mmCIF file of C-alpha atoms and ligand atoms in Angstrom:
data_model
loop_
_atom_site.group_PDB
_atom_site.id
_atom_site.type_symbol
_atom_site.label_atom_id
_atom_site.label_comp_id
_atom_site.label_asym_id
_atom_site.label_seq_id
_atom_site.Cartn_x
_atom_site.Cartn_y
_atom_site.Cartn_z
ATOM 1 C CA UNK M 9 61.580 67.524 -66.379
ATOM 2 C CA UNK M 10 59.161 68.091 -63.524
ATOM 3 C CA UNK M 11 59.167 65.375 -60.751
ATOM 4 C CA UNK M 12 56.505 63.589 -59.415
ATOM 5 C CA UNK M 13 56.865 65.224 -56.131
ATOM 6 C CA UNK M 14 56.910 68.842 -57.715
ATOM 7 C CA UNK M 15 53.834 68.169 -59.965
ATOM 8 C CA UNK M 16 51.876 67.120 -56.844
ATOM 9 C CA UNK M 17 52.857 70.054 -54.900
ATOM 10 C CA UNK M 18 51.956 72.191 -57.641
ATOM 11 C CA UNK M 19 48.709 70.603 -58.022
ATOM 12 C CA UNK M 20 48.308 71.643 -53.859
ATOM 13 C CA UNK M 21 49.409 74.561 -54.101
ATOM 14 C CA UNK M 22 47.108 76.451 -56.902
ATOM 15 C CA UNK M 23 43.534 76.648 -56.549
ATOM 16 C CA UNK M 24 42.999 76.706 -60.221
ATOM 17 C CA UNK M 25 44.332 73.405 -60.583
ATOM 18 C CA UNK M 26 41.414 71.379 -60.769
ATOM 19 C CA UNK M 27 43.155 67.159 -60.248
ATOM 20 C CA UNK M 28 40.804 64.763 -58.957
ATOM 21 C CA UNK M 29 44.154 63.651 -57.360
ATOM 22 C CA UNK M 30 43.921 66.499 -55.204
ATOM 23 C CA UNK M 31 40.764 66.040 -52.985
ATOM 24 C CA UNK M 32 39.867 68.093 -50.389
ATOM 25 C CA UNK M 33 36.330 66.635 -49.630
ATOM 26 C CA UNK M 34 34.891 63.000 -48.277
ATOM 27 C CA UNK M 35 33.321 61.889 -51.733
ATOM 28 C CA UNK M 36 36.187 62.924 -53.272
ATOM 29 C CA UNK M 37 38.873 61.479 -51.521
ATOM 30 C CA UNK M 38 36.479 58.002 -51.478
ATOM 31 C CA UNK M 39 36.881 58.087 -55.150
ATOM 32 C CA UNK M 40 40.564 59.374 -55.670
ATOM 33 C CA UNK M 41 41.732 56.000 -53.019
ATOM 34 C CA UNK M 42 39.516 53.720 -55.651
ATOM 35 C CA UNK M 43 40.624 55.251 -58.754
ATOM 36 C CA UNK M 44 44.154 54.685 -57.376
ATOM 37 C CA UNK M 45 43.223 50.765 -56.535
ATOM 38 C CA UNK M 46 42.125 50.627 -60.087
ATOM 39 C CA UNK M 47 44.878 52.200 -61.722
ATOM 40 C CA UNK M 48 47.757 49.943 -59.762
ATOM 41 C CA UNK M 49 45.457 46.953 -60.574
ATOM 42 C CA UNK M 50 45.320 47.625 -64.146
ATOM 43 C CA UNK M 51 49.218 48.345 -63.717
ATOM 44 C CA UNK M 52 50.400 45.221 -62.757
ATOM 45 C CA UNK M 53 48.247 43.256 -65.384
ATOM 46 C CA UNK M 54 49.694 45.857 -67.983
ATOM 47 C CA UNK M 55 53.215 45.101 -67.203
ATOM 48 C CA UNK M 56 52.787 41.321 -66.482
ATOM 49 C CA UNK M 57 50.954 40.661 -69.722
ATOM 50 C CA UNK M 58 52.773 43.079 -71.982
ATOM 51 C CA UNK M 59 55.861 42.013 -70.183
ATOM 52 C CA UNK M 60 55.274 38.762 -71.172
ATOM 53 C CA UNK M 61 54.145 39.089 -74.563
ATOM 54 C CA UNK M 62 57.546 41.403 -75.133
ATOM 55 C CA UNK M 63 59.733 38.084 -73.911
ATOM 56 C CA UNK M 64 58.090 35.862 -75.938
ATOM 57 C CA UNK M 65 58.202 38.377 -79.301
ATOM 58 C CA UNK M 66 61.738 38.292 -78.759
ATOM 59 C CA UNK M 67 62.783 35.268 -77.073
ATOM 60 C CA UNK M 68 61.104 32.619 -79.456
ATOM 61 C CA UNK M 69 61.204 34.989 -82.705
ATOM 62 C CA UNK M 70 62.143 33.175 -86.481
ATOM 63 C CA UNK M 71 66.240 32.755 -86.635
ATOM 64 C CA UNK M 72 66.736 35.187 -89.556
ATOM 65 C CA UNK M 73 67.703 33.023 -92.795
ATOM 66 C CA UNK M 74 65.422 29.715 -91.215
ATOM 67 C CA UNK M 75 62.046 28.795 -92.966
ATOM 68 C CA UNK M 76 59.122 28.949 -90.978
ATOM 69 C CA UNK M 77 57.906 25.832 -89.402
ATOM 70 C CA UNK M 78 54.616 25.585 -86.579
ATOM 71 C CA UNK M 79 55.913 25.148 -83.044
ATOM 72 C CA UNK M 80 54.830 22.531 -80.676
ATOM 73 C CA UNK M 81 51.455 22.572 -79.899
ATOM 74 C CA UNK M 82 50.123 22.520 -76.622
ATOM 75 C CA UNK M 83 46.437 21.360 -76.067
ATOM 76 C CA UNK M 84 44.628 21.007 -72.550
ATOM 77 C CA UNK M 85 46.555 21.837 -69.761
ATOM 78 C CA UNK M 86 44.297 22.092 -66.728
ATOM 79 C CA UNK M 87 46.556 24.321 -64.079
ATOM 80 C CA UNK M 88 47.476 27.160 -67.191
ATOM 81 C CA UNK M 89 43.427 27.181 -67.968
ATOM 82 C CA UNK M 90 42.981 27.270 -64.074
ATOM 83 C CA UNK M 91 45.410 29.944 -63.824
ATOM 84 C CA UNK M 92 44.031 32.350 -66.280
ATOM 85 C CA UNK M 93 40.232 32.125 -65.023
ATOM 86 C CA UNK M 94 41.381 32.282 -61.303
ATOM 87 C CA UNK M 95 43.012 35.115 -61.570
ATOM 88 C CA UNK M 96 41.327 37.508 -63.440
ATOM 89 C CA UNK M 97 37.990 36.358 -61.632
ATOM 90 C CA UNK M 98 39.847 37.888 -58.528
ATOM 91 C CA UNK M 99 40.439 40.782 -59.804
ATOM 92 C CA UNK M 100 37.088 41.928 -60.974
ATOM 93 C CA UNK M 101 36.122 40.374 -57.724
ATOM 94 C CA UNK M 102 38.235 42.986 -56.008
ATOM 95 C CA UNK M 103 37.251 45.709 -58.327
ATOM 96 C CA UNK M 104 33.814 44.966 -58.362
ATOM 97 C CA UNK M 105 33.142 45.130 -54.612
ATOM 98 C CA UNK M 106 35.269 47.981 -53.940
ATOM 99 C CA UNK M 107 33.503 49.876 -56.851
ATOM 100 C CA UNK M 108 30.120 48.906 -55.184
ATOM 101 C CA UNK M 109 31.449 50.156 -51.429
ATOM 102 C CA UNK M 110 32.354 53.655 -52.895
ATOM 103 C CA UNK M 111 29.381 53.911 -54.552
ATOM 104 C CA UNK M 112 27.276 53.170 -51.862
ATOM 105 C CA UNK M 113 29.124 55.205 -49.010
ATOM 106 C CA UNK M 114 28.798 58.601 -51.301
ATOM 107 C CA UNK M 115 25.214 58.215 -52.578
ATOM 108 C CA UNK M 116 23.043 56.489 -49.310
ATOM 109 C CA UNK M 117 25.122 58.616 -47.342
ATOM 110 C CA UNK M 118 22.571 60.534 -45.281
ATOM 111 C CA UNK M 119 22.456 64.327 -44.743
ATOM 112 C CA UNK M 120 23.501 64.878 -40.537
ATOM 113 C CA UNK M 121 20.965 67.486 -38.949
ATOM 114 C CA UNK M 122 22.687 70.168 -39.417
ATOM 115 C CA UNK M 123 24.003 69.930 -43.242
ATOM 116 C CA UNK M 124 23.434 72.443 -45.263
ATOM 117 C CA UNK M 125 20.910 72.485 -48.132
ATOM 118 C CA UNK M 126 21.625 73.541 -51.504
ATOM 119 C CA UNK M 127 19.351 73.415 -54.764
ATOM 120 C CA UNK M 128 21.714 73.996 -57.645
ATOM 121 C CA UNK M 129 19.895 74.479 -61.517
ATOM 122 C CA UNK M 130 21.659 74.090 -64.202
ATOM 123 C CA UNK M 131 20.892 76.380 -66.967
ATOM 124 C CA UNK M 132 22.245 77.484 -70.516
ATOM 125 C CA UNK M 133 24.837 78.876 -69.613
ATOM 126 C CA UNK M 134 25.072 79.353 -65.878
ATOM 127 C CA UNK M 135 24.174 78.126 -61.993
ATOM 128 C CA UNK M 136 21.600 79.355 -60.528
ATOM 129 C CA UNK M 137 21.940 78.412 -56.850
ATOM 130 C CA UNK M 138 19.429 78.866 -54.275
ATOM 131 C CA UNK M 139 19.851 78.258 -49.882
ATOM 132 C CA UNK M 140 16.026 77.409 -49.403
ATOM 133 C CA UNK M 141 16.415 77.317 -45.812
ATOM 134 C CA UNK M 142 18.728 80.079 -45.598
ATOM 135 C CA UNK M 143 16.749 82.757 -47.882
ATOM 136 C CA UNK M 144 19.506 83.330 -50.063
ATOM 137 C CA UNK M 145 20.017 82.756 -53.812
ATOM 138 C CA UNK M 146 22.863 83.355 -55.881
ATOM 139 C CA UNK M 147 24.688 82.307 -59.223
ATOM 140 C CA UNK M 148 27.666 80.496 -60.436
ATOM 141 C CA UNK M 149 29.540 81.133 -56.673
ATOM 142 C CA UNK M 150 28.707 78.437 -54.554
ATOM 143 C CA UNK M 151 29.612 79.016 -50.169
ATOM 144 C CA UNK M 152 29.915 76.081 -47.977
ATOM 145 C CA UNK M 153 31.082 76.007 -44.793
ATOM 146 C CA UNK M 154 34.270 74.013 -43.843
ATOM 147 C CA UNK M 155 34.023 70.691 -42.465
ATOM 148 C CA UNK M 156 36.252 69.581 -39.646
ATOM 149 C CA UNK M 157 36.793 65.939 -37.656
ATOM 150 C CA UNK M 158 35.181 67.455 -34.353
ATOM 151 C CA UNK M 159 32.190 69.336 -36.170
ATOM 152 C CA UNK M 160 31.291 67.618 -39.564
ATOM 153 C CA UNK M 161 29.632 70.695 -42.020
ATOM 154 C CA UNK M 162 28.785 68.991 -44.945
ATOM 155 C CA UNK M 163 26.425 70.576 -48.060
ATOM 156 C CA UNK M 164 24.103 68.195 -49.543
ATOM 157 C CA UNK M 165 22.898 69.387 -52.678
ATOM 158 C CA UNK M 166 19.697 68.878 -54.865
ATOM 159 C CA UNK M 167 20.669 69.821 -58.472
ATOM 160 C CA UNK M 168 17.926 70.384 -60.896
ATOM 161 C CA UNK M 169 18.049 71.300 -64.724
ATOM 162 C CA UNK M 170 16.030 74.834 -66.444
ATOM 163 C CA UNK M 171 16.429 73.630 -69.860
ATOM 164 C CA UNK M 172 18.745 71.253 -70.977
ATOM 165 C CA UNK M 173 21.031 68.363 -69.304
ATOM 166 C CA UNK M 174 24.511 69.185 -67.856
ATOM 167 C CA UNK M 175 26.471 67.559 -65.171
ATOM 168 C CA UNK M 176 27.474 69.268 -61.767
ATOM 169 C CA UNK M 177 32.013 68.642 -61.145
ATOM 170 C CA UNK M 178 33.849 69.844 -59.126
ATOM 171 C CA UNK M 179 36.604 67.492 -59.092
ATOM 172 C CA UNK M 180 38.200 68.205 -55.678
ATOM 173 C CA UNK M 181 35.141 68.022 -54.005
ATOM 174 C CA UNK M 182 32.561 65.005 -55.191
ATOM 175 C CA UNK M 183 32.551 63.282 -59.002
ATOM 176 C CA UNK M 184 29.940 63.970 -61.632
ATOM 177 C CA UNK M 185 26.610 64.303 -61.370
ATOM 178 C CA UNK M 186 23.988 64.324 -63.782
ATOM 179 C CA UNK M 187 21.525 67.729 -63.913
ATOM 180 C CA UNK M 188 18.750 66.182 -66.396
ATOM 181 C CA UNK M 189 15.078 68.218 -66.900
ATOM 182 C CA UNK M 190 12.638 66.622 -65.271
ATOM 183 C CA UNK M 191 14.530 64.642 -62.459
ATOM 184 C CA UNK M 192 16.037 65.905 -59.207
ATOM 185 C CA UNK M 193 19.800 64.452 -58.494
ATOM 186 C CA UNK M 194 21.351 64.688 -55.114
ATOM 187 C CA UNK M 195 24.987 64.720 -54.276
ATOM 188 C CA UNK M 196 27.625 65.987 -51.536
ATOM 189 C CA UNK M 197 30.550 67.780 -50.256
ATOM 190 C CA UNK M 198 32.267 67.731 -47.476
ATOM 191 C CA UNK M 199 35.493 70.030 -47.966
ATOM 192 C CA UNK M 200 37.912 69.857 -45.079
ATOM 193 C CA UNK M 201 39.899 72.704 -46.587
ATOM 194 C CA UNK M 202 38.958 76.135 -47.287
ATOM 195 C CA UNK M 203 39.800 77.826 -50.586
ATOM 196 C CA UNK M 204 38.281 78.558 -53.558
ATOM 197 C CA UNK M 205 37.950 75.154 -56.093
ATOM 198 C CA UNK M 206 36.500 75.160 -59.453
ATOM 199 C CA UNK M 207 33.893 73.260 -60.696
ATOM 200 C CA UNK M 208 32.856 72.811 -64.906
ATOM 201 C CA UNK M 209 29.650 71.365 -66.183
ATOM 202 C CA UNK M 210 31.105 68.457 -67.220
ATOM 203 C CA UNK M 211 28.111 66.996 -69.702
ATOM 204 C CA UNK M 212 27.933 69.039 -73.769
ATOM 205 C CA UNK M 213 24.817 71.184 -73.464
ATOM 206 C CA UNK M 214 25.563 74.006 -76.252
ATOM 207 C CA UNK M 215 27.220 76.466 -77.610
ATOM 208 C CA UNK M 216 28.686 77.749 -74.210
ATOM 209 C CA UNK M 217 29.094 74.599 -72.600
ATOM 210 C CA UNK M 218 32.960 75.026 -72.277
ATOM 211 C CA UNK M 219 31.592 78.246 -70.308
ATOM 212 C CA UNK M 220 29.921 77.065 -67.712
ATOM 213 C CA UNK M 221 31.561 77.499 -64.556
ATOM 214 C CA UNK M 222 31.231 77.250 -61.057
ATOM 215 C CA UNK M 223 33.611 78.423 -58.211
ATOM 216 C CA UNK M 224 33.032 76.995 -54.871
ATOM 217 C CA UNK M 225 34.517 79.213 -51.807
ATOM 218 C CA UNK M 226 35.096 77.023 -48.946
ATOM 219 C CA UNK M 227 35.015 79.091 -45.487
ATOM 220 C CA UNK M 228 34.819 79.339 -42.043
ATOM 221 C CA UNK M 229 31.253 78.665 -40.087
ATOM 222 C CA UNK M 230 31.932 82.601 -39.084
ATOM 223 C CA UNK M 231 32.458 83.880 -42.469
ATOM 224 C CA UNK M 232 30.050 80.963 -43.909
ATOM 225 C CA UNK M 233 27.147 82.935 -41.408
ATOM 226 C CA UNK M 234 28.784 86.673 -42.606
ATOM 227 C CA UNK M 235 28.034 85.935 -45.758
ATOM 228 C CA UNK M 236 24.575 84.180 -45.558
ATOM 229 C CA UNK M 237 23.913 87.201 -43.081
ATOM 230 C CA UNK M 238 24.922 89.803 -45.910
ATOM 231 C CA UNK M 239 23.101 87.876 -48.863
ATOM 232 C CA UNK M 240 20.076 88.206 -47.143
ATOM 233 C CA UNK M 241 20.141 92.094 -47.059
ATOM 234 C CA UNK M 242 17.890 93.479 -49.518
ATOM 235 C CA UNK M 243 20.171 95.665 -52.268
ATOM 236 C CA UNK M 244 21.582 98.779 -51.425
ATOM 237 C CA UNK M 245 20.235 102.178 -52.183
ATOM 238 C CA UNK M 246 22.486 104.941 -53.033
ATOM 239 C CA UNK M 247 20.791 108.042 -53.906
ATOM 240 C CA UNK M 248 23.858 109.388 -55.834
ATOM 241 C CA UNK M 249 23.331 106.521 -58.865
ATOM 242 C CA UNK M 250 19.505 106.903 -59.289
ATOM 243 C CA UNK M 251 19.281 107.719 -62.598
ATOM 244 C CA UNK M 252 21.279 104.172 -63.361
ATOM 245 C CA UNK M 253 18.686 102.794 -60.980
ATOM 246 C CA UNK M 254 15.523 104.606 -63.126
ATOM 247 C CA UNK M 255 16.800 103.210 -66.250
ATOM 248 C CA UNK M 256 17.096 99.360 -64.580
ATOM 249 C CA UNK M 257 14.227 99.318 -63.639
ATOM 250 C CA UNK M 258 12.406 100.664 -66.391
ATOM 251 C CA UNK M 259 13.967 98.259 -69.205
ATOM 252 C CA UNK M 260 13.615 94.561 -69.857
ATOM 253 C CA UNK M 261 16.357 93.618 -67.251
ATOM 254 C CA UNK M 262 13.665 93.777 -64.474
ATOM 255 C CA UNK M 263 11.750 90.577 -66.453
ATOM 256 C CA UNK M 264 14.619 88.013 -66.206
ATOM 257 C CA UNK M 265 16.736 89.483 -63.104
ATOM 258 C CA UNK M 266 15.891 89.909 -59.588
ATOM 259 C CA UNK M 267 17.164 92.932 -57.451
ATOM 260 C CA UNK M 268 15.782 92.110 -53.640
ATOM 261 C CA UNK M 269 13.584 95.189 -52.766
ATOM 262 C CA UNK M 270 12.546 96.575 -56.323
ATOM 263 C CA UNK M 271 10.052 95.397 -58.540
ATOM 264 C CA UNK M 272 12.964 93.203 -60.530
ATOM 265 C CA UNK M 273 11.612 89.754 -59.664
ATOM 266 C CA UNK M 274 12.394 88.063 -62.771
ATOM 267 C CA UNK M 275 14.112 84.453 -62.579
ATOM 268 C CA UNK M 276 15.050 83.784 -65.745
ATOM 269 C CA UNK M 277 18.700 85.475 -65.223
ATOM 270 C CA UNK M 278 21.158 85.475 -62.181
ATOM 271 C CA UNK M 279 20.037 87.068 -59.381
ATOM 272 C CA UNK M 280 21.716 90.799 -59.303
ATOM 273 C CA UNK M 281 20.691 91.590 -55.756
ATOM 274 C CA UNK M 282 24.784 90.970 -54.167
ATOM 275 C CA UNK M 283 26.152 90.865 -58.068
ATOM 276 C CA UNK M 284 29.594 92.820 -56.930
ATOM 277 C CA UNK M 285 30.018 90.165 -54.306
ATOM 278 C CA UNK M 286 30.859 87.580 -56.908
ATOM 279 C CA UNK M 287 34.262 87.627 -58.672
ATOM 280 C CA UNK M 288 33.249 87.139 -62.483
ATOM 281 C CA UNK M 289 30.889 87.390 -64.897
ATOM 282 C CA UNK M 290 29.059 85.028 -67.378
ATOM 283 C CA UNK M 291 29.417 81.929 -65.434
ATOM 284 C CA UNK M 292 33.365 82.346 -64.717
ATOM 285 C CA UNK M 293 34.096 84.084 -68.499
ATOM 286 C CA UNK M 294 35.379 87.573 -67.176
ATOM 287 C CA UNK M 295 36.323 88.940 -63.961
ATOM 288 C CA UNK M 296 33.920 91.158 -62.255
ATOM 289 C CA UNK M 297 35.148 94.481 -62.765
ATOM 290 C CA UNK M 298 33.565 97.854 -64.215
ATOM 291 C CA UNK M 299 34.753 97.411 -67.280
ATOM 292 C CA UNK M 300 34.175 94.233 -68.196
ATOM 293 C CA UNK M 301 31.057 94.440 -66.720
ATOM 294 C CA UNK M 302 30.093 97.588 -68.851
ATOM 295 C CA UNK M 303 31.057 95.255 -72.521
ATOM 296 C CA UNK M 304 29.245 92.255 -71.087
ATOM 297 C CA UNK M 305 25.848 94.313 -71.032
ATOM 298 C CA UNK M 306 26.504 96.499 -73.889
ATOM 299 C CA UNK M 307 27.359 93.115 -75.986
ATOM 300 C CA UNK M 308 26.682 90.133 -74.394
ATOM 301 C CA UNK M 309 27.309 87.668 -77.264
ATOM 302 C CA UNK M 310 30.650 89.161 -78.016
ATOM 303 C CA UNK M 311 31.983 87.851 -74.418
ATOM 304 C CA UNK M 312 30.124 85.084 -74.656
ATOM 305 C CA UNK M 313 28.731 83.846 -77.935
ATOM 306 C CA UNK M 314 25.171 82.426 -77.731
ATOM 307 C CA UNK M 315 24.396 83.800 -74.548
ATOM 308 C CA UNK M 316 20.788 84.451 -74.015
ATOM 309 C CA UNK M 317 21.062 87.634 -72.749
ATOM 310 C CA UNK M 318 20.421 90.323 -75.108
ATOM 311 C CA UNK M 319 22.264 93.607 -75.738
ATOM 312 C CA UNK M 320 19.616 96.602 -74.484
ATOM 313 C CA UNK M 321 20.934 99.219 -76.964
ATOM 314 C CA UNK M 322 21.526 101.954 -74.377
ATOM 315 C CA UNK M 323 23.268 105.183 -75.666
ATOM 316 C CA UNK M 324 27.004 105.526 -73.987
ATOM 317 C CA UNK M 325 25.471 107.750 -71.432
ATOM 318 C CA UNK M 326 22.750 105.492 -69.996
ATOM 319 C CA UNK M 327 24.853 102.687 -70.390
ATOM 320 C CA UNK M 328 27.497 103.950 -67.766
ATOM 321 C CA UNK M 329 24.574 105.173 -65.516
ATOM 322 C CA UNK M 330 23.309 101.447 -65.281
ATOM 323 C CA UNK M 331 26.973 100.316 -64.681
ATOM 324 C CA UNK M 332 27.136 103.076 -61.849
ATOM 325 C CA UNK M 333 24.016 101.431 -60.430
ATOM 326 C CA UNK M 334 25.108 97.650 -60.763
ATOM 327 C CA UNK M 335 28.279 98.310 -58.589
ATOM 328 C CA UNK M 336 26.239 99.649 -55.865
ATOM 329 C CA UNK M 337 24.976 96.261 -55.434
ATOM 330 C CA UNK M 338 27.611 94.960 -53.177
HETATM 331 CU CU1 CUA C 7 25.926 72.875 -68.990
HETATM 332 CU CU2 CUA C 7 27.524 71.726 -70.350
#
């Protein structure tokens, strides 16, 4: 069997492991030292009462063979009834107000000077994720600089739903939080670590719900300002894929994707301006390579059943072309 010890380790060790037990982040860490209040709380009353139910079962059971006859009854004793309202009364007490502290720490926390600001939409099935202040948008790959005691880095982020409601986790860095139509939600992260930690809408919202994901890459403020440098090139242009870039440009792609520097301007898809700078495709459901690239747009719905982006029919020839030109866009 696995030891405690090992399992935690483990759980350290692999950044796919997504435990709220591991937190790398303020909110999160907030929330993992109540939820472990909580659960020794509830312990103790667990094994007190069902310790004490167990002893009585057996202690004061019917003698086998004896008829069964009522046992003394015992009717108003003041310190038992004192006893049993005292105590538990304490106990929510203690609950109650440290469930009120968390909660107020992580949501009127407010955003230092120079925090960075994140609008995150949640959309069937994907994140679209924009850096207003920065000029940079992106999907499903979320970069945040990492926080330290002398310099505090934190992201504050205003989430924001396209269609339906689904709920922004990333369970080493903050709890749940609702993305609903019509209402703007704020949370935070402050990661002290960095890595790359994986995040999962975490509210049903359709068919590819359980396909929504979201990586968050936790770096340096010197790659952090690399990479918000680098986003904020307009695409590449290589001469030697332009007939892949004709036949972008001239389909439907251009109406729901943008491609910084062409007339693609469409929103309604990710953003494909850095596309081979992000490690999968389809919100997290395939890793970002040529090939899988190449069967996600020939058949979209076969990767990823539902999905709203449709297949464009291209012969063999045109459709390699196109996958020529999206892996120029690094
Ligand atoms: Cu989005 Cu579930």
């Amino acid at each position: 069997m696995v030891s405690l010890a090992v399992l935690a380790a483990m759980v350290q060790a692999t950044d796919t492991v997504s435990s709220i037990f591991a937190p790398v982040s303020t909110p999160a860490i907030k929330e993992r030292d109540l939820s472990v209040l909580v659960l020794w709380l509830s312990a103790v009353v667990f094994v007190v009462v069902g310790g004490l139910i167990a002893y009585n079962v057996v202690r004061f059971r019917a003698p086998p063979g004896e008829p069964g006859t009522e046992p003394p009854q015992v009717y108003g004793s003041a310190q038992v009834e004192a006893a049993w309202t005292v105590v538990p009364l304490l106990i929510v007490m203690v609950l109650t107000l440290s469930t009120a502290r968390v909660i107020y720490e992580v949501q009127e926390a407010a955003p230092p000077p120079n925090a960075v600001e994140v609008t995150v939409v949640g959309r069937q099935w994907w994140w679209e994720i924009r850096y207003p202040k920065l000029g940079v948008v992106t999907a499903n790959e979320l970069h945040v600089p990492v926080s330290d005691s002398v310099v505090r880095r934190p992201t504050w982020l205003t989430l924001e739903s396209a269609d339906v409601s689904h709920s922004f986790w990333i369970p080493r860095l903050a709890g749940k939080t609702d993305v609903i139509p019509n209402k703007t939600n704020r949370t935070w992260v402050e990661p002290f670590r960095p890595g790359t930690y994986l995040g999962q809408c975490a509210e049903y919202c359709g068919t590819q719900h359980a396909h929504m994901l979201l990586r968050v890459i936790v770096e340096t403020p010197d790659q952090f300002a690399r990479w918000v440098e680098h986003q904020r090139q307009p695409a590449a242009v290589d001469p030697a894929v332009e007939p892949g870039r004709r036949t972008f440009l001239s389909i439907a792609c251009i109406s729901c994707h943008t491609v910084a520097g062409t007339v693609a301007t469409g929103r309604y898809g990710p953003d494909l301006t850095h596309l081979m700078a992000r490690s999968t495709i389809g919100a997290g459901v395939a890793p970002n390579t040529r090939e899988r690239l190449r069967a996600w747009i020939k058949d979209p719905d076969d990767l990823k059943h539902g999905a709203l982006m449709p297949a464009m029919q291209l012969d063999d020839e045109r459709l390699d072309q196109l996958v020529d030109y999206l892996l120029t866009l690094r």
